[in-house]
Coordinates of C-alpha atoms in Angstrom, one line a residue:
X64 CA 8.9 13.1 16.8
X65 CA 7.6 13.2 13.2
X66 CA 9.0 10.7 10.9
X67 CA 8.9 11.9 7.2
X68 CA 9.9 9.0 5.0
X69 CA 12.3 9.0 2.3
X70 CA 14.9 6.9 0.5
X71 CA 12.8 3.7 0.3
X72 CA 12.5 1.6 -2.8
X73 CA 9.9 -0.7 -4.4
X74 CA 9.0 -2.9 -7.1
X75 CA 5.8 -4.1 -8.9
X76 CA 3.2 -2.1 -10.9
X77 CA 0.0 -0.2 -10.6
X78 CA -3.0 -0.9 -13.0
X79 CA -3.4 1.8 -15.4
X80 CA 0.2 1.9 -16.5
X81 CA 1.7 3.8 -13.5
X82 CA 4.7 2.3 -11.9
X83 CA 4.9 1.6 -8.1
X84 CA 6.7 4.6 -6.8
X85 CA 8.6 5.2 -3.5
X86 CA 9.8 8.4 -2.2
X87 CA 13.5 9.3 -2.2
X88 CA 15.9 11.9 -0.8
X89 CA 15.4 13.9 -4.2
X90 CA 11.7 13.3 -4.0
X91 CA 10.5 13.1 -0.4
X92 CA 6.9 12.4 0.7
X93 CA 5.3 15.5 2.2
X94 CA 1.7 14.0 2.6
X95 CA 1.6 10.2 3.5
X96 CA 0.4 7.6 5.6
X97 CA 1.7 4.1 6.4
X98 CA -0.6 1.1 6.8
X99 CA 0.0 -2.5 7.8
X100 CA -1.7 -5.5 6.1
X101 CA -1.0 -8.6 8.2
X102 CA -2.8 -11.9 9.2
X103 CA -2.9 -15.3 7.8
X104 CA -3.4 -16.5 4.3
X105 CA -4.9 -20.2 3.8
X106 CA -4.3 -22.1 0.7
X107 CA -7.7 -22.9 -0.7
X108 CA -8.8 -26.7 -0.5
X109 CA -8.8 -27.3 -4.2
X110 CA -5.1 -26.5 -4.5
X111 CA -2.7 -29.1 -3.1
X112 CA -0.7 -28.4 0.2
X113 CA 2.6 -26.9 0.0
X114 CA 6.2 -28.1 0.8
X115 CA 7.8 -24.6 0.5
X116 CA 7.5 -21.2 -1.2
X117 CA 9.4 -20.7 -4.3
X118 CA 8.7 -17.1 -5.1
X119 CA 6.5 -14.2 -4.1
X120 CA 5.3 -11.5 -6.4
X121 CA 2.8 -8.6 -6.1
X122 CA 0.7 -6.0 -8.0
X123 CA -0.8 -2.9 -6.6
X124 CA -3.9 -1.3 -8.0
X125 CA -5.4 1.9 -6.9
X126 CA -9.3 1.8 -6.9
X127 CA -10.3 5.4 -5.7
X128 CA -8.8 8.5 -4.6
X129 CA -10.9 11.2 -3.0
X130 CA -10.4 14.4 -1.4
X131 CA -12.6 15.0 1.7
X132 CA -13.2 18.4 3.2
X133 CA -13.1 18.6 7.1
X134 CA -15.7 21.2 8.4
X135 CA -15.5 21.7 12.0
X136 CA -18.7 22.4 14.2
X137 CA -19.9 25.9 13.9
X138 CA -18.1 26.5 10.6
X139 CA -19.3 26.5 6.9
X140 CA -15.9 26.4 5.4
X141 CA -13.2 23.6 5.4
X142 CA -10.8 23.7 8.1
X143 CA -8.5 21.4 6.0
X144 CA -8.8 18.4 3.7
X145 CA -8.0 14.6 4.0
X146 CA -7.3 12.3 1.0
X147 CA -8.8 8.7 1.1
X148 CA -6.8 6.3 -1.0
X149 CA -8.4 2.7 -1.6
X150 CA -6.8 -0.1 -3.5
X151 CA -5.9 -3.8 -3.8
X152 CA -2.7 -5.5 -3.3
X153 CA -2.6 -8.8 -5.2
X154 CA -0.1 -11.4 -4.0
X155 CA 1.0 -14.2 -6.1
X156 CA 2.5 -17.0 -4.2
X157 CA 4.5 -19.8 -6.3
X158 CA 5.1 -22.9 -4.2
X159 CA 6.2 -26.5 -4.5
X160 CA 3.4 -28.8 -3.7
X161 CA 3.6 -31.4 -1.0
X162 CA 2.7 -34.2 -3.3
X163 CA 4.8 -37.1 -4.8
X164 CA 5.3 -35.5 -8.1
X165 CA 6.3 -32.1 -6.5
X166 CA 4.5 -29.9 -9.0
X167 CA 4.9 -26.1 -8.8
X168 CA 1.6 -24.2 -8.2
X169 CA 0.6 -20.5 -7.8
X170 CA -2.1 -19.3 -5.4
X171 CA -3.0 -15.6 -5.4
X172 CA -4.8 -13.4 -2.8
X173 CA -6.4 -9.9 -3.4
X174 CA -6.0 -7.8 -0.2
X175 CA -7.9 -4.6 -0.1
X176 CA -6.4 -1.6 1.8
X177 CA -7.5 2.0 2.6
X178 CA -5.7 5.0 4.1
X179 CA -6.2 8.5 5.0
X180 CA -3.4 11.0 4.0
X181 CA -3.4 14.2 5.9
X182 CA 0.1 14.7 7.4
X183 CA 2.3 17.6 6.1
X184 CA 6.0 16.6 6.8
X185 CA 7.0 20.2 6.1
X186 CA 5.2 21.5 9.1
X187 CA 6.5 20.6 12.6
X188 CA 3.1 21.2 14.1
X189 CA 0.2 19.0 15.4
X190 CA -2.0 20.0 12.5
X191 CA -3.3 16.8 10.9
X192 CA -5.1 18.4 7.8
X193 CA -3.9 19.5 4.4
X194 CA -4.6 23.1 4.7
X195 CA -6.9 25.0 2.4
X196 CA -5.1 26.8 -0.4
X197 CA -2.4 24.0 -0.7
X198 CA -1.2 23.9 -4.2
X199 CA -2.0 20.2 -4.5
X200 CA -5.6 20.8 -3.9
X201 CA -8.3 20.2 -5.3
X202 CA -7.0 17.9 -7.9
X203 CA -3.3 18.9 -8.6
X204 CA -1.8 15.7 -7.2
X205 CA -0.8 12.1 -8.1
X206 CA -1.3 9.4 -5.6
X207 CA 1.4 6.7 -5.3
X208 CA 1.6 3.4 -3.3
X209 CA 5.0 2.0 -2.1
X210 CA 5.4 -1.5 -0.7
X211 CA 8.0 -0.9 2.0
X212 CA 7.9 -4.5 3.4
X213 CA 6.6 -7.6 2.3
X214 CA 7.2 -10.9 4.1
X215 CA 5.5 -14.2 3.8
X216 CA 6.2 -17.0 6.1
X217 CA 5.1 -20.7 6.2
X218 CA 3.0 -21.6 9.3
X219 CA 2.0 -25.1 8.0
X220 CA 1.4 -26.9 4.8
X221 CA -1.7 -24.9 4.1
X222 CA -1.2 -21.5 6.1
X223 CA 1.0 -18.6 5.5
X224 CA 1.5 -15.5 7.5
X225 CA 1.8 -12.1 5.7
X226 CA 3.4 -9.0 7.0
X227 CA 3.1 -6.1 4.8
X228 CA 3.8 -2.3 5.0
X229 CA 2.4 0.0 2.5
X230 CA 3.2 3.7 2.2
X231 CA 0.4 5.7 0.5
X232 CA 1.6 9.3 -0.5
X233 CA 0.7 12.1 -2.8
X234 CA 3.0 14.7 -4.6
X235 CA 2.0 17.7 -6.7
X236 CA 1.7 17.1 -10.5
X237 CA 4.7 18.3 -12.4
X238 CA 3.8 21.0 -15.0

């Protein structure tokens, strides 16, 4: 079964003045991918250990968006295309330090991500390439990032666990 996401929401901002944007029932994602960024984050030794997390915020920046032609063996023309999206998710974690004066500190982490967009939700086939001649090609599209889930949990006074789901998607530019 193919899941074509819609109806999600998000907050934050993209560098360059573009707002983080999630698909909706009125504006579903046709070409997309979802990626998971997980693992542990360690508070650097120059920062005090934490007692508890106060607030988590984020910013997303796209670094590169590139259309890649896929040429199959024995052919000279592309069978289809993939779009590579690269960027950075910056997390800002505000926490109360585990020290006698209980000062509030902020630590930030820059988490790179990459994804391949190539699935057409409008087609119920096993084709995994953007077909030649699609109106979004070669550069008639806008790339978006949507933070669908962001959960930070405390493991100990210096270690956090991150669970992040990003949706990378493109839509045709509006005239």
